[in-house]
Amino acid sequence: DIFHMTPFNHLVKTLMNKSSAASAANAAVEHVRDWILGTPEGEWVSMAVPSDGSYGVPKDLVFSFPVTCSQGQYSIVQGLKIDEFSQQKLDLTTKELVEEKEQAGY
């Protein structure tokens, strides 16, 4: 509650909020940079893009995938090994996103 904050706590909270905004802005800039200018050869980045069915994610579900970018186009990286723990998390996230999509009427 802002009425019970010390001036120092208020300053820290204000700086944290600005830091979060700066971090989000920086992430957006880096995302667009990679998309437009391309990823370095042999490297990939994570981007939320419509699924093509890769990694068991239903087609057209927007999901974060490993991608490479070139000339404003992205390509989902294929064949990465996924351990059992990570696969369980992917499956859980997929299930949640499908449920949210259905609740939204899509």
Short mmCIF file of N, CA, C and O in Angstrom, two decimals:
data_model
loop_
_atom_site.label_atom_id
_atom_site.label_comp_id
_atom_site.label_asym_id
_atom_site.label_seq_id
_atom_site.Cartn_x
_atom_site.Cartn_y
_atom_site.Cartn_z
N ASP A 1 0.85 -1.18 0.00
CA ASP A 1 0.00 0.00 0.00
C ASP A 1 0.89 1.24 0.00
O ASP A 1 1.74 1.41 0.87
N ILE A 2 0.68 2.11 -0.96
CA ILE A 2 1.54 3.28 -1.13
C ILE A 2 1.50 4.22 0.07
O ILE A 2 2.45 4.92 0.36
N PHE A 3 0.40 4.22 0.84
CA PHE A 3 0.29 5.11 1.99
C PHE A 3 1.17 4.66 3.15
O PHE A 3 1.45 5.43 4.04
N HIS A 4 1.60 3.41 3.16
CA HIS A 4 2.43 2.89 4.23
C HIS A 4 3.89 2.70 3.80
O HIS A 4 4.68 2.14 4.53
N MET A 5 4.23 3.19 2.63
CA MET A 5 5.59 3.03 2.14
C MET A 5 6.48 4.15 2.67
O MET A 5 6.06 5.30 2.75
N THR A 6 7.72 3.80 2.99
CA THR A 6 8.70 4.83 3.33
C THR A 6 9.13 5.47 2.00
O THR A 6 8.96 4.89 0.93
N PRO A 7 9.72 6.67 2.06
CA PRO A 7 10.20 7.28 0.81
C PRO A 7 11.19 6.38 0.07
O PRO A 7 11.16 6.30 -1.15
N PHE A 8 12.03 5.67 0.82
CA PHE A 8 12.99 4.77 0.18
C PHE A 8 12.28 3.63 -0.53
O PHE A 8 12.59 3.31 -1.68
N ASN A 9 11.29 3.00 0.12
CA ASN A 9 10.53 1.91 -0.50
C ASN A 9 9.84 2.40 -1.77
O ASN A 9 9.78 1.70 -2.77
N HIS A 10 9.28 3.61 -1.68
CA HIS A 10 8.59 4.18 -2.84
C HIS A 10 9.58 4.37 -3.99
O HIS A 10 9.28 4.05 -5.14
N LEU A 11 10.78 4.88 -3.69
CA LEU A 11 11.80 5.09 -4.71
C LEU A 11 12.20 3.76 -5.34
O LEU A 11 12.28 3.64 -6.57
N VAL A 12 12.43 2.74 -4.52
CA VAL A 12 12.80 1.42 -5.04
C VAL A 12 11.71 0.88 -5.94
O VAL A 12 11.97 0.39 -7.05
N LYS A 13 10.46 0.97 -5.52
CA LYS A 13 9.34 0.47 -6.32
C LYS A 13 9.25 1.23 -7.64
O LYS A 13 9.05 0.64 -8.70
N THR A 14 9.42 2.54 -7.61
CA THR A 14 9.38 3.35 -8.83
C THR A 14 10.48 2.93 -9.78
O THR A 14 10.25 2.75 -10.98
N LEU A 15 11.69 2.75 -9.26
CA LEU A 15 12.81 2.34 -10.11
C LEU A 15 12.60 0.94 -10.67
O LEU A 15 12.94 0.67 -11.82
N MET A 16 12.04 0.04 -9.86
CA MET A 16 11.79 -1.32 -10.34
C MET A 16 10.77 -1.30 -11.48
O MET A 16 10.93 -2.00 -12.47
N ASN A 17 9.73 -0.49 -11.35
CA ASN A 17 8.74 -0.39 -12.42
C ASN A 17 9.37 0.13 -13.70
O ASN A 17 9.08 -0.36 -14.78
N LYS A 18 10.23 1.12 -13.59
CA LYS A 18 10.90 1.65 -14.78
C LYS A 18 11.87 0.63 -15.34
O LYS A 18 12.00 0.50 -16.54
N SER A 19 12.52 -0.10 -14.46
CA SER A 19 13.45 -1.13 -14.90
C SER A 19 12.71 -2.22 -15.66
O SER A 19 13.18 -2.70 -16.69
N SER A 20 11.52 -2.61 -15.18
CA SER A 20 10.73 -3.63 -15.87
C SER A 20 10.31 -3.14 -17.24
O SER A 20 10.35 -3.88 -18.22
N ALA A 21 9.91 -1.88 -17.32
CA ALA A 21 9.51 -1.31 -18.61
C ALA A 21 10.70 -1.25 -19.56
O ALA A 21 10.57 -1.58 -20.75
N ALA A 22 11.85 -0.87 -19.05
CA ALA A 22 13.05 -0.81 -19.88
C ALA A 22 13.43 -2.20 -20.36
O ALA A 22 13.82 -2.39 -21.51
N SER A 23 13.31 -3.18 -19.48
CA SER A 23 13.63 -4.56 -19.84
C SER A 23 12.69 -5.07 -20.93
O SER A 23 13.13 -5.70 -21.90
N ALA A 24 11.40 -4.78 -20.79
CA ALA A 24 10.43 -5.21 -21.80
C ALA A 24 10.69 -4.51 -23.13
O ALA A 24 10.62 -5.13 -24.19
N ALA A 25 11.01 -3.23 -23.07
CA ALA A 25 11.31 -2.48 -24.30
C ALA A 25 12.55 -3.04 -24.97
O ALA A 25 12.58 -3.21 -26.20
N ASN A 26 13.56 -3.35 -24.19
CA ASN A 26 14.80 -3.91 -24.74
C ASN A 26 14.53 -5.27 -25.39
O ASN A 26 15.03 -5.55 -26.48
N ALA A 27 13.71 -6.09 -24.76
CA ALA A 27 13.37 -7.40 -25.33
C ALA A 27 12.64 -7.24 -26.66
O ALA A 27 12.91 -7.97 -27.62
N ALA A 28 11.74 -6.26 -26.73
CA ALA A 28 11.01 -6.01 -27.99
C ALA A 28 11.96 -5.57 -29.09
O ALA A 28 11.86 -6.03 -30.24
N VAL A 29 12.89 -4.69 -28.76
CA VAL A 29 13.87 -4.21 -29.74
C VAL A 29 14.74 -5.36 -30.24
O VAL A 29 14.96 -5.52 -31.44
N GLU A 30 15.22 -6.20 -29.32
CA GLU A 30 16.05 -7.34 -29.71
C GLU A 30 15.27 -8.32 -30.57
O GLU A 30 15.81 -8.89 -31.52
N HIS A 31 13.99 -8.52 -30.25
CA HIS A 31 13.14 -9.43 -31.02
C HIS A 31 13.03 -8.94 -32.48
O HIS A 31 13.25 -9.71 -33.42
N VAL A 32 12.71 -7.67 -32.64
CA VAL A 32 12.56 -7.11 -33.99
C VAL A 32 13.90 -7.11 -34.71
O VAL A 32 13.97 -7.43 -35.91
N ARG A 33 14.99 -6.79 -34.00
CA ARG A 33 16.32 -6.81 -34.61
C ARG A 33 16.63 -8.19 -35.19
O ARG A 33 17.04 -8.32 -36.34
N ASP A 34 16.41 -9.24 -34.38
CA ASP A 34 16.69 -10.60 -34.85
C ASP A 34 15.80 -10.97 -36.03
O ASP A 34 16.26 -11.59 -36.99
N TRP A 35 14.54 -10.58 -35.95
CA TRP A 35 13.59 -10.92 -37.00
C TRP A 35 13.97 -10.25 -38.32
O TRP A 35 14.01 -10.89 -39.37
N ILE A 36 14.28 -8.95 -38.26
CA ILE A 36 14.57 -8.20 -39.48
C ILE A 36 15.99 -8.42 -39.99
O ILE A 36 16.21 -8.65 -41.18
N LEU A 37 16.97 -8.34 -39.10
CA LEU A 37 18.36 -8.44 -39.51
C LEU A 37 18.87 -9.88 -39.57
O LEU A 37 19.90 -10.14 -40.18
N GLY A 38 18.15 -10.79 -38.94
CA GLY A 38 18.54 -12.20 -38.97
C GLY A 38 19.34 -12.61 -37.75
O GLY A 38 19.93 -11.78 -37.06
N THR A 39 19.34 -13.90 -37.51
CA THR A 39 20.12 -14.46 -36.41
C THR A 39 21.50 -14.84 -36.95
O THR A 39 21.63 -15.21 -38.12
N PRO A 40 22.53 -14.74 -36.10
CA PRO A 40 23.86 -15.15 -36.55
C PRO A 40 23.87 -16.63 -36.97
O PRO A 40 23.11 -17.45 -36.42
N GLU A 41 24.68 -16.95 -37.93
CA GLU A 41 24.81 -18.32 -38.43
C GLU A 41 25.08 -19.28 -37.27
O GLU A 41 25.92 -19.02 -36.42
N GLY A 42 24.30 -20.36 -37.21
CA GLY A 42 24.49 -21.38 -36.18
C GLY A 42 23.81 -21.06 -34.86
O GLY A 42 23.92 -21.84 -33.91
N GLU A 43 23.14 -19.92 -34.76
CA GLU A 43 22.45 -19.55 -33.52
C GLU A 43 20.95 -19.48 -33.77
O GLU A 43 20.50 -19.33 -34.90
N TRP A 44 20.18 -19.61 -32.69
CA TRP A 44 18.74 -19.45 -32.77
C TRP A 44 18.26 -18.66 -31.57
O TRP A 44 18.99 -18.50 -30.60
N VAL A 45 17.05 -18.12 -31.69
CA VAL A 45 16.42 -17.36 -30.61
C VAL A 45 15.03 -17.93 -30.39
O VAL A 45 14.52 -18.69 -31.22
N SER A 46 14.41 -17.57 -29.29
CA SER A 46 13.03 -18.00 -29.02
C SER A 46 12.07 -16.90 -29.45
O SER A 46 12.28 -15.73 -29.13
N MET A 47 11.03 -17.30 -30.19
CA MET A 47 10.00 -16.35 -30.62
C MET A 47 8.64 -17.02 -30.54
O MET A 47 8.51 -18.21 -30.83
N ALA A 48 7.65 -16.23 -30.16
CA ALA A 48 6.27 -16.72 -30.16
C ALA A 48 5.73 -16.58 -31.59
O ALA A 48 5.57 -15.47 -32.08
N VAL A 49 5.51 -17.71 -32.23
CA VAL A 49 5.04 -17.74 -33.61
C VAL A 49 3.96 -18.82 -33.74
O VAL A 49 3.89 -19.73 -32.93
N PRO A 50 3.13 -18.73 -34.78
CA PRO A 50 2.13 -19.78 -34.98
C PRO A 50 2.81 -21.13 -35.26
O PRO A 50 3.74 -21.21 -36.05
N SER A 51 2.33 -22.15 -34.60
CA SER A 51 2.91 -23.48 -34.77
C SER A 51 2.63 -24.05 -36.15
O SER A 51 1.55 -23.86 -36.71
N ASP A 52 3.60 -24.78 -36.65
CA ASP A 52 3.41 -25.55 -37.88
C ASP A 52 3.23 -27.04 -37.55
O ASP A 52 3.30 -27.88 -38.41
N GLY A 53 3.02 -27.32 -36.25
CA GLY A 53 2.89 -28.69 -35.79
C GLY A 53 4.17 -29.23 -35.17
O GLY A 53 4.20 -30.36 -34.66
N SER A 54 5.22 -28.44 -35.18
CA SER A 54 6.51 -28.86 -34.62
C SER A 54 6.40 -29.15 -33.12
O SER A 54 5.60 -28.53 -32.42
N TYR A 55 7.21 -30.08 -32.68
CA TYR A 55 7.34 -30.43 -31.26
C TYR A 55 6.01 -30.81 -30.62
O TYR A 55 5.82 -30.65 -29.41
N GLY A 56 5.07 -31.29 -31.43
CA GLY A 56 3.79 -31.76 -30.91
C GLY A 56 2.81 -30.65 -30.55
O GLY A 56 1.76 -30.91 -29.97
N VAL A 57 3.13 -29.41 -30.90
CA VAL A 57 2.23 -28.28 -30.62
C VAL A 57 1.23 -28.18 -31.77
O VAL A 57 1.63 -28.17 -32.94
N PRO A 58 -0.08 -28.13 -31.47
CA PRO A 58 -1.08 -28.09 -32.53
C PRO A 58 -0.85 -26.94 -33.52
O PRO A 58 -0.45 -25.84 -33.12
N LYS A 59 -1.10 -27.23 -34.78
CA LYS A 59 -0.92 -26.24 -35.85
C LYS A 59 -1.69 -24.96 -35.53
O LYS A 59 -2.81 -25.00 -35.05
N ASP A 60 -1.06 -23.83 -35.79
CA ASP A 60 -1.60 -22.47 -35.65
C ASP A 60 -1.70 -21.97 -34.21
O ASP A 60 -2.09 -20.82 -33.99
N LEU A 61 -1.36 -22.79 -33.22
CA LEU A 61 -1.32 -22.31 -31.84
C LEU A 61 -0.06 -21.46 -31.68
O LEU A 61 1.04 -21.89 -32.02
N VAL A 62 -0.21 -20.22 -31.20
CA VAL A 62 0.96 -19.36 -31.02
C VAL A 62 1.73 -19.86 -29.80
O VAL A 62 1.18 -20.00 -28.72
N PHE A 63 3.02 -20.12 -30.01
CA PHE A 63 3.84 -20.78 -29.00
C PHE A 63 5.28 -20.28 -29.17
O PHE A 63 5.69 -19.91 -30.26
N SER A 64 6.04 -20.31 -28.11
CA SER A 64 7.45 -19.92 -28.21
C SER A 64 8.27 -21.09 -28.74
O SER A 64 8.28 -22.17 -28.15
N PHE A 65 8.92 -20.86 -29.86
CA PHE A 65 9.74 -21.89 -30.51
C PHE A 65 11.16 -21.39 -30.71
O PHE A 65 11.38 -20.18 -30.83
N PRO A 66 12.11 -22.31 -30.83
CA PRO A 66 13.44 -21.92 -31.26
C PRO A 66 13.36 -21.61 -32.75
O PRO A 66 12.82 -22.41 -33.52
N VAL A 67 13.83 -20.44 -33.15
CA VAL A 67 13.77 -20.06 -34.56
C VAL A 67 15.08 -19.46 -35.01
O VAL A 67 15.85 -18.92 -34.22
N THR A 68 15.30 -19.56 -36.32
CA THR A 68 16.34 -18.78 -36.96
C THR A 68 15.62 -17.77 -37.85
O THR A 68 14.49 -18.02 -38.29
N CYS A 69 16.26 -16.64 -38.09
CA CYS A 69 15.65 -15.59 -38.90
C CYS A 69 16.62 -15.17 -40.00
O CYS A 69 17.83 -15.14 -39.80
N SER A 70 16.03 -14.85 -41.15
CA SER A 70 16.82 -14.36 -42.29
C SER A 70 15.90 -13.55 -43.18
O SER A 70 14.81 -14.01 -43.53
N GLN A 71 16.32 -12.34 -43.51
CA GLN A 71 15.60 -11.47 -44.43
C GLN A 71 14.13 -11.28 -44.05
O GLN A 71 13.24 -11.32 -44.89
N GLY A 72 13.87 -11.09 -42.75
CA GLY A 72 12.52 -10.84 -42.27
C GLY A 72 11.63 -12.07 -42.17
O GLY A 72 10.45 -11.94 -41.88
N GLN A 73 12.20 -13.24 -42.38
CA GLN A 73 11.43 -14.49 -42.29
C GLN A 73 12.01 -15.33 -41.15
O GLN A 73 13.20 -15.29 -40.89
N TYR A 74 11.14 -16.09 -40.50
CA TYR A 74 11.62 -16.98 -39.44
C TYR A 74 11.40 -18.43 -39.86
O TYR A 74 10.53 -18.73 -40.68
N SER A 75 12.19 -19.31 -39.29
CA SER A 75 12.05 -20.75 -39.50
C SER A 75 12.19 -21.44 -38.16
O SER A 75 13.16 -21.18 -37.43
N ILE A 76 11.23 -22.31 -37.84
CA ILE A 76 11.32 -23.06 -36.59
C ILE A 76 12.44 -24.09 -36.71
O ILE A 76 12.51 -24.84 -37.68
N VAL A 77 13.32 -24.08 -35.71
CA VAL A 77 14.43 -25.04 -35.68
C VAL A 77 13.87 -26.42 -35.39
O VAL A 77 13.08 -26.60 -34.46
N GLN A 78 14.25 -27.39 -36.18
CA GLN A 78 13.76 -28.75 -36.03
C GLN A 78 14.80 -29.64 -35.35
O GLN A 78 16.00 -29.38 -35.45
N GLY A 79 14.32 -30.69 -34.69
CA GLY A 79 15.20 -31.76 -34.22
C GLY A 79 15.95 -31.53 -32.93
O GLY A 79 16.86 -32.31 -32.62
N LEU A 80 15.61 -30.49 -32.17
CA LEU A 80 16.29 -30.32 -30.88
C LEU A 80 15.83 -31.41 -29.92
O LEU A 80 14.65 -31.77 -29.90
N LYS A 81 16.76 -31.94 -29.15
CA LYS A 81 16.41 -32.96 -28.17
C LYS A 81 15.72 -32.31 -26.98
O LYS A 81 16.15 -31.28 -26.48
N ILE A 82 14.63 -32.93 -26.54
CA ILE A 82 13.88 -32.42 -25.41
C ILE A 82 13.82 -33.52 -24.36
O ILE A 82 13.33 -34.61 -24.64
N ASP A 83 14.33 -33.21 -23.15
CA ASP A 83 14.31 -34.22 -22.09
C ASP A 83 12.89 -34.39 -21.55
O ASP A 83 11.99 -33.61 -21.86
N GLU A 84 12.69 -35.41 -20.75
CA GLU A 84 11.36 -35.76 -20.25
C GLU A 84 10.73 -34.63 -19.44
O GLU A 84 9.54 -34.30 -19.61
N PHE A 85 11.52 -34.00 -18.57
CA PHE A 85 11.01 -32.89 -17.76
C PHE A 85 10.52 -31.75 -18.64
O PHE A 85 9.42 -31.23 -18.46
N SER A 86 11.33 -31.37 -19.61
CA SER A 86 10.96 -30.27 -20.51
C SER A 86 9.74 -30.63 -21.34
O SER A 86 8.87 -29.78 -21.57
N GLN A 87 9.65 -31.88 -21.79
CA GLN A 87 8.49 -32.31 -22.57
C GLN A 87 7.22 -32.21 -21.74
O GLN A 87 6.17 -31.79 -22.24
N GLN A 88 7.31 -32.57 -20.47
CA GLN A 88 6.14 -32.46 -19.59
C GLN A 88 5.70 -31.00 -19.47
O GLN A 88 4.50 -30.70 -19.50
N LYS A 89 6.66 -30.08 -19.36
CA LYS A 89 6.34 -28.66 -19.26
C LYS A 89 5.75 -28.15 -20.57
O LYS A 89 4.79 -27.37 -20.58
N LEU A 90 6.29 -28.60 -21.69
CA LEU A 90 5.74 -28.21 -22.99
C LEU A 90 4.31 -28.71 -23.14
O LEU A 90 3.43 -27.97 -23.61
N ASP A 91 4.07 -29.93 -22.74
CA ASP A 91 2.72 -30.51 -22.83
C ASP A 91 1.74 -29.75 -21.95
O ASP A 91 0.61 -29.47 -22.37
N LEU A 92 2.16 -29.40 -20.74
CA LEU A 92 1.31 -28.66 -19.82
C LEU A 92 0.98 -27.27 -20.39
O LEU A 92 -0.18 -26.83 -20.39
N THR A 93 1.99 -26.59 -20.90
CA THR A 93 1.78 -25.26 -21.48
C THR A 93 0.87 -25.34 -22.69
O THR A 93 -0.03 -24.51 -22.86
N THR A 94 1.07 -26.36 -23.53
CA THR A 94 0.23 -26.55 -24.71
C THR A 94 -1.23 -26.74 -24.27
O THR A 94 -2.14 -26.11 -24.83
N LYS A 95 -1.44 -27.59 -23.28
CA LYS A 95 -2.79 -27.85 -22.78
C LYS A 95 -3.44 -26.56 -22.29
O LYS A 95 -4.60 -26.27 -22.62
N GLU A 96 -2.70 -25.75 -21.52
CA GLU A 96 -3.23 -24.50 -21.00
C GLU A 96 -3.58 -23.52 -22.13
O GLU A 96 -4.63 -22.87 -22.11
N LEU A 97 -2.70 -23.43 -23.13
CA LEU A 97 -2.96 -22.52 -24.25
C LEU A 97 -4.16 -22.96 -25.07
O LEU A 97 -4.96 -22.13 -25.52
N VAL A 98 -4.30 -24.26 -25.29
CA VAL A 98 -5.45 -24.78 -26.03
C VAL A 98 -6.73 -24.45 -25.28
O VAL A 98 -7.73 -24.01 -25.87
N GLU A 99 -6.72 -24.65 -23.95
CA GLU A 99 -7.89 -24.33 -23.13
C GLU A 99 -8.23 -22.84 -23.20
O GLU A 99 -9.40 -22.47 -23.34
N GLU A 100 -7.22 -21.98 -23.12
CA GLU A 100 -7.46 -20.54 -23.20
C GLU A 100 -8.02 -20.15 -24.56
O GLU A 100 -8.93 -19.32 -24.66
N LYS A 101 -7.49 -20.76 -25.60
CA LYS A 101 -7.97 -20.49 -26.96
C LYS A 101 -9.44 -20.90 -27.09
O LYS A 101 -10.25 -20.16 -27.66
N GLU A 102 -9.79 -22.05 -26.53
CA GLU A 102 -11.18 -22.52 -26.58
C GLU A 102 -12.10 -21.61 -25.78
O GLU A 102 -13.21 -21.30 -26.22
N GLN A 103 -11.64 -21.16 -24.61
CA GLN A 103 -12.45 -20.26 -23.79
C GLN A 103 -12.68 -18.93 -24.49
O GLN A 103 -13.72 -18.30 -24.31
N ALA A 104 -11.72 -18.52 -25.29
CA ALA A 104 -11.84 -17.26 -26.03
C ALA A 104 -12.72 -17.42 -27.27
O ALA A 104 -13.05 -16.45 -27.93
N GLY A 105 -13.10 -18.66 -27.57
CA GLY A 105 -13.98 -18.91 -28.70
C GLY A 105 -13.29 -19.06 -30.04
O GLY A 105 -13.90 -18.86 -31.08
N TYR A 106 -12.01 -19.44 -30.02
CA TYR A 106 -11.28 -19.63 -31.27
C TYR A 106 -11.07 -21.08 -31.56
O TYR A 106 -10.89 -21.90 -30.77
#
